[in-house]
Short mmCIF file of C-alpha atoms in Angstrom, two decimals:
data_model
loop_
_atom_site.label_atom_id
_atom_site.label_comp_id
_atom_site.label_asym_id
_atom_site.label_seq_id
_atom_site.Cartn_x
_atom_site.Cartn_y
_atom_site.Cartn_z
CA UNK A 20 19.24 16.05 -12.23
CA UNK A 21 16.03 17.68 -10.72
CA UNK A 22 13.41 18.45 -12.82
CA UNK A 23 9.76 19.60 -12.34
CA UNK A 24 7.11 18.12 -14.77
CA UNK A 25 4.32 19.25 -16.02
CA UNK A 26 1.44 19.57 -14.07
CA UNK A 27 -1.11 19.06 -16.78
CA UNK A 28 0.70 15.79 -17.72
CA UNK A 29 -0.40 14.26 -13.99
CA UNK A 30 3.23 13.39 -12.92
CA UNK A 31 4.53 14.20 -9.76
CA UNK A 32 7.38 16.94 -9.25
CA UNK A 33 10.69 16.00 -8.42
CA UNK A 34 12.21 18.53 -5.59
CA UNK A 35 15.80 18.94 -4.49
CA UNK A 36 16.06 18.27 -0.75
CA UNK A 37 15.48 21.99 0.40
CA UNK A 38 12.21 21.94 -0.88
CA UNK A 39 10.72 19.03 0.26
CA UNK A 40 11.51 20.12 3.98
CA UNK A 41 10.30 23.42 3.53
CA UNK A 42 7.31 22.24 1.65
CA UNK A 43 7.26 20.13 5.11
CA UNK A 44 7.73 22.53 7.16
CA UNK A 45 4.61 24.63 5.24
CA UNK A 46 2.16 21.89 5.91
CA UNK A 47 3.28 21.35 9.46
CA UNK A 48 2.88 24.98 10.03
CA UNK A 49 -0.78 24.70 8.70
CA UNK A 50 -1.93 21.48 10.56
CA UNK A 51 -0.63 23.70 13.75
CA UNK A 52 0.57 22.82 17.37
CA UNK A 53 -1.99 20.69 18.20
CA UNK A 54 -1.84 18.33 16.09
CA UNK A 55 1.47 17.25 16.65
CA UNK A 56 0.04 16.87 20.49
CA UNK A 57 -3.59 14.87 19.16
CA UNK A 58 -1.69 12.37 16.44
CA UNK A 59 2.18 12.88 16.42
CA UNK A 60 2.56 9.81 14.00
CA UNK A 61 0.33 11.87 11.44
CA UNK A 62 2.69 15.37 11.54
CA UNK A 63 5.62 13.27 10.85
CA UNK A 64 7.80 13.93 8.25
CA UNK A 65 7.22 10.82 6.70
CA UNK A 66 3.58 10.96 6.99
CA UNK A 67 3.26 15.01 5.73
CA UNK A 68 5.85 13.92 2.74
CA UNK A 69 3.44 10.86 1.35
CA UNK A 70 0.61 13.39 1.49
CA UNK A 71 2.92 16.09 -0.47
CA UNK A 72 3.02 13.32 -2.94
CA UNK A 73 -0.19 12.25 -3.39
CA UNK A 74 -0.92 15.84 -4.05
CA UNK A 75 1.85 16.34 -6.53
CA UNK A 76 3.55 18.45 -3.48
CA UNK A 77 0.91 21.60 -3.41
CA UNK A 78 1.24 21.75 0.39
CA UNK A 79 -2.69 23.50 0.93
CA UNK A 80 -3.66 20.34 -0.58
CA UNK A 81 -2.01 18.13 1.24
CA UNK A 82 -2.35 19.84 4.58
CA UNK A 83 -6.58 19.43 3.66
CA UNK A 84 -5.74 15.90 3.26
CA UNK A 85 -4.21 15.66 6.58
CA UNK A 86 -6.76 17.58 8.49
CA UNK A 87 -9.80 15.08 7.14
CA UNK A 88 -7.43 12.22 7.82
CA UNK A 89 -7.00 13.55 11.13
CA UNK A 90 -10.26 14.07 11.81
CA UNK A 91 -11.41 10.13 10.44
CA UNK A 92 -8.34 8.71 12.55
CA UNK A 93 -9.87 10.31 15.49
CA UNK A 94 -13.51 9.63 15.41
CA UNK A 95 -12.65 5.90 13.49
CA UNK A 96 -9.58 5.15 15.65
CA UNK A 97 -8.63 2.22 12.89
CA UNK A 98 -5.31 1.33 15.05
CA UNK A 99 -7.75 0.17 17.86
CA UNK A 100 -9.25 -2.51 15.72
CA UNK A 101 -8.74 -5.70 16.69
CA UNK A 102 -9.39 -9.07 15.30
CA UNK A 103 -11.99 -10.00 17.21
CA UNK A 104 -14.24 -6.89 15.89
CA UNK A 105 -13.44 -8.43 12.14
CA UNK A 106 -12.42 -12.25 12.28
CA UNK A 107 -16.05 -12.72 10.53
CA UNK A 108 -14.82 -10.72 7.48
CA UNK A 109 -11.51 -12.75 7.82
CA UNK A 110 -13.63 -16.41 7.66
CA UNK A 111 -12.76 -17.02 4.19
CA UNK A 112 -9.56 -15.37 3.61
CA UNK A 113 -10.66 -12.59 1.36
CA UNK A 114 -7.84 -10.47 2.59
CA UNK A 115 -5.25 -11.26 4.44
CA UNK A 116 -1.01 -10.80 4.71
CA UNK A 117 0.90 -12.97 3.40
CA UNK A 118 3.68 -14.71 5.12
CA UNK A 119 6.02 -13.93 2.64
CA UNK A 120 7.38 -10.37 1.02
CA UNK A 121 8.36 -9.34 -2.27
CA UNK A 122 11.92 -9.36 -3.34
CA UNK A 123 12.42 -6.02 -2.14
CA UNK A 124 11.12 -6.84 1.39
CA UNK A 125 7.67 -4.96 1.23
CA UNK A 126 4.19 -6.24 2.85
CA UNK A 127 1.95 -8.16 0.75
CA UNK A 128 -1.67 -8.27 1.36
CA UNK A 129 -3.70 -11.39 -0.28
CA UNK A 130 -7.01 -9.94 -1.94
CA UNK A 131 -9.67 -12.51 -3.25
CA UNK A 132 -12.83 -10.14 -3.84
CA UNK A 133 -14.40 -13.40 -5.01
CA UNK A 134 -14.23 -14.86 -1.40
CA UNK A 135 -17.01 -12.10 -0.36
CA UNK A 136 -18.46 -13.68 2.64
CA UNK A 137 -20.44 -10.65 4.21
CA UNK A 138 -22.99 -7.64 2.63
CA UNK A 139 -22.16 -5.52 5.73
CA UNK A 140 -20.79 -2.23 3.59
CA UNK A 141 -19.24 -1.26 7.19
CA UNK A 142 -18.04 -4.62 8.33
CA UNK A 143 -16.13 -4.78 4.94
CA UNK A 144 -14.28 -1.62 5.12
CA UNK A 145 -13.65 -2.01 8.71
CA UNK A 146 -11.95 -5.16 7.80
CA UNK A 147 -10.13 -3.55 5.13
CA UNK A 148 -8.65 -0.67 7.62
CA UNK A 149 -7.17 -3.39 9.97
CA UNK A 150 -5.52 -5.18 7.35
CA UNK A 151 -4.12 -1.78 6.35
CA UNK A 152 -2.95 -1.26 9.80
CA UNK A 153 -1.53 -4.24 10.15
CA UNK A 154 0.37 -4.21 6.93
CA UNK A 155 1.61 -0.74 8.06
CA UNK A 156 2.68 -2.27 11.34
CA UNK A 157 4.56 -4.94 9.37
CA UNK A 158 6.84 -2.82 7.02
CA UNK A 159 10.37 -3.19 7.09
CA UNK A 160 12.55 -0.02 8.43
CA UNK A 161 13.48 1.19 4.96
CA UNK A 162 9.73 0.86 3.15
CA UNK A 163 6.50 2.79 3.39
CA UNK A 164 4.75 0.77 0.53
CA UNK A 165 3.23 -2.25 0.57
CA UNK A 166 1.58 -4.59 -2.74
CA UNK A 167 -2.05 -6.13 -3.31
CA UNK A 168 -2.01 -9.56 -5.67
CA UNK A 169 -5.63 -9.52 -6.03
CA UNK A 170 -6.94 -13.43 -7.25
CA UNK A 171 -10.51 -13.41 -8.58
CA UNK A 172 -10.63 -16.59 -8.46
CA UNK A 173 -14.54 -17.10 -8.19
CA UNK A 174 -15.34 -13.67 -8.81
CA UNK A 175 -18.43 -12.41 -10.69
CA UNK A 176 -19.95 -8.93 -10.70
CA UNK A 177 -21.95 -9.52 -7.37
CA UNK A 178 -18.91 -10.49 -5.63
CA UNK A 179 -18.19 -6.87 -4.42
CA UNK A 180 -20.82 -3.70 -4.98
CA UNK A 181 -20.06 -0.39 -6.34
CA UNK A 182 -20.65 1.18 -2.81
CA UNK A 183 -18.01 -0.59 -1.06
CA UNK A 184 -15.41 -0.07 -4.51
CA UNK A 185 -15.89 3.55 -4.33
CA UNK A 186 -15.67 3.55 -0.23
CA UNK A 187 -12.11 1.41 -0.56
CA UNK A 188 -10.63 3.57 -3.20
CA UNK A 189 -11.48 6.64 -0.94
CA UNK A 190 -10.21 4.92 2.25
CA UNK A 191 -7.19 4.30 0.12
CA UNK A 192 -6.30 7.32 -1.34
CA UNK A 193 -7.29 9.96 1.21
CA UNK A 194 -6.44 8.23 4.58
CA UNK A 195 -3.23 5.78 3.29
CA UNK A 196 -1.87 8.16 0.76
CA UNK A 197 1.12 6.90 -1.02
CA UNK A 198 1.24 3.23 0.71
CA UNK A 199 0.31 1.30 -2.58
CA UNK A 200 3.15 -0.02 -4.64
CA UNK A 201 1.52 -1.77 -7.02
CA UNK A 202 -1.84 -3.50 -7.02
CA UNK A 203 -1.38 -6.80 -9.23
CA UNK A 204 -5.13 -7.97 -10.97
CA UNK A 205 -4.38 -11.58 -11.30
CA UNK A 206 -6.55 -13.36 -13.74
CA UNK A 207 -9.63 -11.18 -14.20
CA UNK A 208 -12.31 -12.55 -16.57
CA UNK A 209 -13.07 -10.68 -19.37
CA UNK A 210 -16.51 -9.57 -17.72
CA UNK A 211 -14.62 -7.58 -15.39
CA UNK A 212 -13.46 -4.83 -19.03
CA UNK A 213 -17.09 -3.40 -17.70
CA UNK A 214 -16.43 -3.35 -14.34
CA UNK A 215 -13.31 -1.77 -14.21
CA UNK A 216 -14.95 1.13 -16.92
CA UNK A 217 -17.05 1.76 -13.73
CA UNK A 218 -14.33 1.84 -11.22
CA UNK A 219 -11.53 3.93 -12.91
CA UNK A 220 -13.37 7.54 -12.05
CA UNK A 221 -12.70 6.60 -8.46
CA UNK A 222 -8.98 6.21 -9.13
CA UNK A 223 -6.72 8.96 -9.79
CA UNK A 224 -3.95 8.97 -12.11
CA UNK A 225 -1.32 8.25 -9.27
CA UNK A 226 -3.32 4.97 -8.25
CA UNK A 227 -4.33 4.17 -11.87
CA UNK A 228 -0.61 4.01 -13.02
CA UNK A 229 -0.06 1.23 -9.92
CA UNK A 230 -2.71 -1.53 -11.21
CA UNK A 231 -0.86 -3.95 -13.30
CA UNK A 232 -3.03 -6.87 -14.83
CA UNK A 233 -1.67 -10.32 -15.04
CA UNK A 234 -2.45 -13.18 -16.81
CA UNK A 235 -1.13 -16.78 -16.28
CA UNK A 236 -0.96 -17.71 -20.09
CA UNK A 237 0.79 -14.29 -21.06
CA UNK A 238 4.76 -14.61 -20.80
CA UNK A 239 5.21 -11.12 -20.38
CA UNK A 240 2.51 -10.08 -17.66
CA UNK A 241 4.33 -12.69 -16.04
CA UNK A 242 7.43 -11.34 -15.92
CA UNK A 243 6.01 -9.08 -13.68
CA UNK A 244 5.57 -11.79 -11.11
CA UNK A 245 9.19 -13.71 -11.13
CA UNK A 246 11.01 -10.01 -11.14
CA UNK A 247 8.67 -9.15 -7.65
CA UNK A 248 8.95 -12.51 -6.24
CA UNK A 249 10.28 -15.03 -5.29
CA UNK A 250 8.69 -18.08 -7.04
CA UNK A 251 9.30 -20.58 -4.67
CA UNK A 252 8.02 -18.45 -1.65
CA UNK A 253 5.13 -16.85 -3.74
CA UNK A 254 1.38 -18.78 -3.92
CA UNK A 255 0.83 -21.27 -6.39
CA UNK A 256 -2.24 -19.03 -7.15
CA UNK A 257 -0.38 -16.59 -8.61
CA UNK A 258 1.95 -18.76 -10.56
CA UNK A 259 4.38 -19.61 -7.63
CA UNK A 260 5.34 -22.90 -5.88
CA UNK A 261 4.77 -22.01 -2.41
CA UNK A 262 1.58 -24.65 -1.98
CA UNK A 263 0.22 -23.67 1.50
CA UNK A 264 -3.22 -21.60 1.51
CA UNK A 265 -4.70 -19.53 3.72
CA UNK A 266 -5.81 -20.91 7.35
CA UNK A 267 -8.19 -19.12 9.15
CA UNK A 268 -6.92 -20.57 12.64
CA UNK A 269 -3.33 -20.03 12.36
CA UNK A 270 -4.19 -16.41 10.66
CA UNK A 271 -6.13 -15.78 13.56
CA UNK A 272 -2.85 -16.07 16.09
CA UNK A 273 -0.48 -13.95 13.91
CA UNK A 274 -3.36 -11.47 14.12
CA UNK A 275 -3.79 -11.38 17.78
CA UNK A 276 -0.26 -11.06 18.11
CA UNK A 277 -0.03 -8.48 15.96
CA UNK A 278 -2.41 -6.75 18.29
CA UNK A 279 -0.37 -7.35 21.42
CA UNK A 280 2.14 -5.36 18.96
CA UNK A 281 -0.12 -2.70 17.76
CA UNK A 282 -1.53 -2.40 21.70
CA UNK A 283 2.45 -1.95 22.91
CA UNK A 284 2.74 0.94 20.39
CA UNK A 285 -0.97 3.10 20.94
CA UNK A 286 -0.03 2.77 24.51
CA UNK A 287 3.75 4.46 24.23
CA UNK A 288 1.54 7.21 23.59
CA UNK A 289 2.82 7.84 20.40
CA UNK A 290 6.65 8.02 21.01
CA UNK A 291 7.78 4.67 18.68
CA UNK A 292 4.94 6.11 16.38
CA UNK A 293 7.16 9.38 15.64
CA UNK A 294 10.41 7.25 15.17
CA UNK A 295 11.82 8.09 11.59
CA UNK A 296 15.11 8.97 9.78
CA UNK A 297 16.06 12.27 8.87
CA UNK A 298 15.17 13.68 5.67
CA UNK A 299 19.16 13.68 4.55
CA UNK A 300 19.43 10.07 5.54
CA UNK A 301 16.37 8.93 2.94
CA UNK A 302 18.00 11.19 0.15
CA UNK A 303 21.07 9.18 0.20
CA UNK A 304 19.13 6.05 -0.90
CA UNK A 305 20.34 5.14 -4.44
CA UNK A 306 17.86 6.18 -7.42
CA UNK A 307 16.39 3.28 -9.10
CA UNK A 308 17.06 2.49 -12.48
CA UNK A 309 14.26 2.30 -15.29
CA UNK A 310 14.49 -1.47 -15.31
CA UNK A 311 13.81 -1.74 -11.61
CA UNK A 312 10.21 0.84 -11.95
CA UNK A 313 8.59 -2.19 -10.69
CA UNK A 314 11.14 -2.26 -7.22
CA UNK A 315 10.02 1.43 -6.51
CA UNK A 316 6.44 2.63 -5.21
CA UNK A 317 5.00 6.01 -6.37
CA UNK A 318 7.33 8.45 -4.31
CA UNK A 319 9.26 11.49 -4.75
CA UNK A 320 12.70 12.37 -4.27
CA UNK A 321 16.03 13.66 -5.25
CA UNK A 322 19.09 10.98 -5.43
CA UNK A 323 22.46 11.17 -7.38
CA UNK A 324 21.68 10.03 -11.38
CA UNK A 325 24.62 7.87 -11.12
CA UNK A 326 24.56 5.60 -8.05
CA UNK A 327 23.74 2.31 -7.87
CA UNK A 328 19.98 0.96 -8.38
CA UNK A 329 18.70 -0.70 -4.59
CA UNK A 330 19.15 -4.21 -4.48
CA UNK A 331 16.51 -6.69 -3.60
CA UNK A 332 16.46 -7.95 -0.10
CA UNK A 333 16.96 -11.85 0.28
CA UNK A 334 13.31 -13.25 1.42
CA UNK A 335 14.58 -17.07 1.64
CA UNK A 336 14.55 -16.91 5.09
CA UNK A 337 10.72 -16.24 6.59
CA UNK A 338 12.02 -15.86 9.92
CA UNK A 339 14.67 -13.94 9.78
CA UNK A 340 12.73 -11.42 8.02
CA UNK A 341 9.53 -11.73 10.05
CA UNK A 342 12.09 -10.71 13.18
CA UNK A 343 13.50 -7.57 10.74
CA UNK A 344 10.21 -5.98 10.90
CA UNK A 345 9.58 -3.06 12.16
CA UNK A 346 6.81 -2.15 14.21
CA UNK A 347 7.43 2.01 13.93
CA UNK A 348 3.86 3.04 12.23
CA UNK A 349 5.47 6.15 10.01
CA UNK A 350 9.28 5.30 9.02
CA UNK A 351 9.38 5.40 5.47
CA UNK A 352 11.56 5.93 2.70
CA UNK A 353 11.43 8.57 -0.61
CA UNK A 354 12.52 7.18 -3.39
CA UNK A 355 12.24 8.78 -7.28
CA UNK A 356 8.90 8.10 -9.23
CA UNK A 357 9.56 5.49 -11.88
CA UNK A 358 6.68 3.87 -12.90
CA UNK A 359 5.89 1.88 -15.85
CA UNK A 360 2.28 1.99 -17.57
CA UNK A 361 -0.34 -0.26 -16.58
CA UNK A 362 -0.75 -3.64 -19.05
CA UNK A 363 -3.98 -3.10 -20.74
CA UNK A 364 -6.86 -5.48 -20.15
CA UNK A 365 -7.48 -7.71 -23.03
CA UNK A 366 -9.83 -6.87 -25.44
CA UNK A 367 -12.93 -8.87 -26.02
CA UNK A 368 -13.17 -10.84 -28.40
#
């Protein structure tokens, strides 16, 4: 059943089909002609129907959001990064993808904020946007979303400044609305309570609700981790068996690769950028179940209350999988909000 929640409360509206394309349609309308001809991939329907999202679907908000993410993707040009402008940041594998997915076949990126290597507030970020790229690049046909495990292993309150926390949460949420499923905090020390006082203004509620802490010693935080992945594919950092850590060398020739990739599709002038199913084909996607919240990213949509919950794709096979992705910049899917809350930080003692 569709229902629209209160605004007040911070959770999104839920909109019958009808509405979401004409609330599509509005924002299109605003952005105007040329747009579609300067950045096609941006006036997708995919790409206008994140940013109705992230803006719990006010479409003068979200067409505001568009026009300053046009105007960054213009004068920043982030999908003509490539890794030879950042393998410096890359050195010690402080982000990076991993080479496996979660169970429901969604990028991972690898964050180790303890791993800082640089003080370059610019060469970070810059780093940060082609790993963004090239998770987007690496989504499977049927997801938008990708999720962070963040290790802080080694990290202490100079690993990462203030400057460049603020500067990735507003990279995150104004330019890559609605790509974060979940970002998993995986072990932080208890000196990090004061930290993250400082860095939840820079988060709205939408992004807030996504950060789930973890903690190896706590059975049910750790649930988390064996109902998202696979435990024999997933790190042994984060609790998983997969014993093979990050090397810079053979990082470096998935990257370049990936740039061959990401040069095919700038060059097509936009055309497998624009790629994306129709808004009725996303609406027939089963609605998730409560127990599955942690399957779904933060999206809206409108799907029959009784059909089947989605099924987790089988990520046994690297390969296979590595030759399902797709490499169309803006297909997406829109699935219904269920989120659970965050798991509180523990307390100091």
């Amino acid at each position: 059943m569709n229902s629209r929640r209160s605004k007040s409360s911070g959770a999104d509206k839920s909109l019958p089909p009808e509405e979401q394309q004409a609330k599509i349609n509005e924002v299109r309308r605003a952005l105007g002609p040329s747009a579609a001809d300067e950045l096609p991939s941006l006036c997708s329907d995919g790409s206008i129907r994140r940013s109705l999202r992230a803006r719990n679907w006010e479409a003068h908000k979200a067409s505001k959001m568009l026009k300053e993410t046009m105007k960054w993707r213009l004068e920043y040009k982030p999908e003509s990064i490539r890794w030879e402008d950042v393998a410096r940041e890359a050195e010690t594998g402080k982000i990076y993808r991993a080479n496996y997915l979660d169970k429901y076949g969604r990028t991972v990126l690898v964050m180790r904020p303890g791993f800082q290597n640089t003080s370059s507030t610019k060469g970070q970020i810059r780093y940060l946007v082609y790993c963004m790229e090239n998770a987007i690049l690496n989504l499977a046909a049927d997801q938008e979303q990708m999720v962070w495990l963040i290790d802080f292993q080694g990290w202490s309150m100079a690993s990462i400044t203030i400057k460049v926390t603020r500067e990735t949460a507003h990279v995150l949420q104004d330019y890559y609305p609605e790509r974060l499923a979940l970002g998993i905090l995986y072990n932080p020390p208890r000196i990090f309570e004061s930290f993250w006082k400082v860095v939840k203004p820079f988060l709205d509620q939408k992004t807030y609700k996504k950060v789930k802490f973890v903690y190896s010693d706590d059975t049910d935080s750790q649930k988390i981790m064996t109902d998202l992945f696979d435990i024999n594919n997933l790190e042994s950092a984060f609790g998983g068996r997969n014993q093979v850590g990050f090397d810079f060398n053979k990082y470096a020739e998935q990257m370049k690769e990936d740039d061959t990739k990401m040069s095919a599709i700038v060059n097509s002038a936009g055309s497998v950028l624009s790629q994306e199913p129709s808004l009725a084909s996303i609406l027939q996607q089963p609605e998730p179940s409560t127990s599955e919240a942690l399957s779904q990213g933060s999206s809206d949509s409108s799907s029959p209350s009784d059909a089947e919950s989605p099924k987790p794709v089988h990520t046994k096979n690297s390969k296979e999988n590595k030759e399902k992705l797709n490499l169309n910049y803006d297909r997406g899917s829109a699935k219904l909000d269920v989120q659970p809350e965050p798991i509180k930080m523990r307390e100091s003692a």
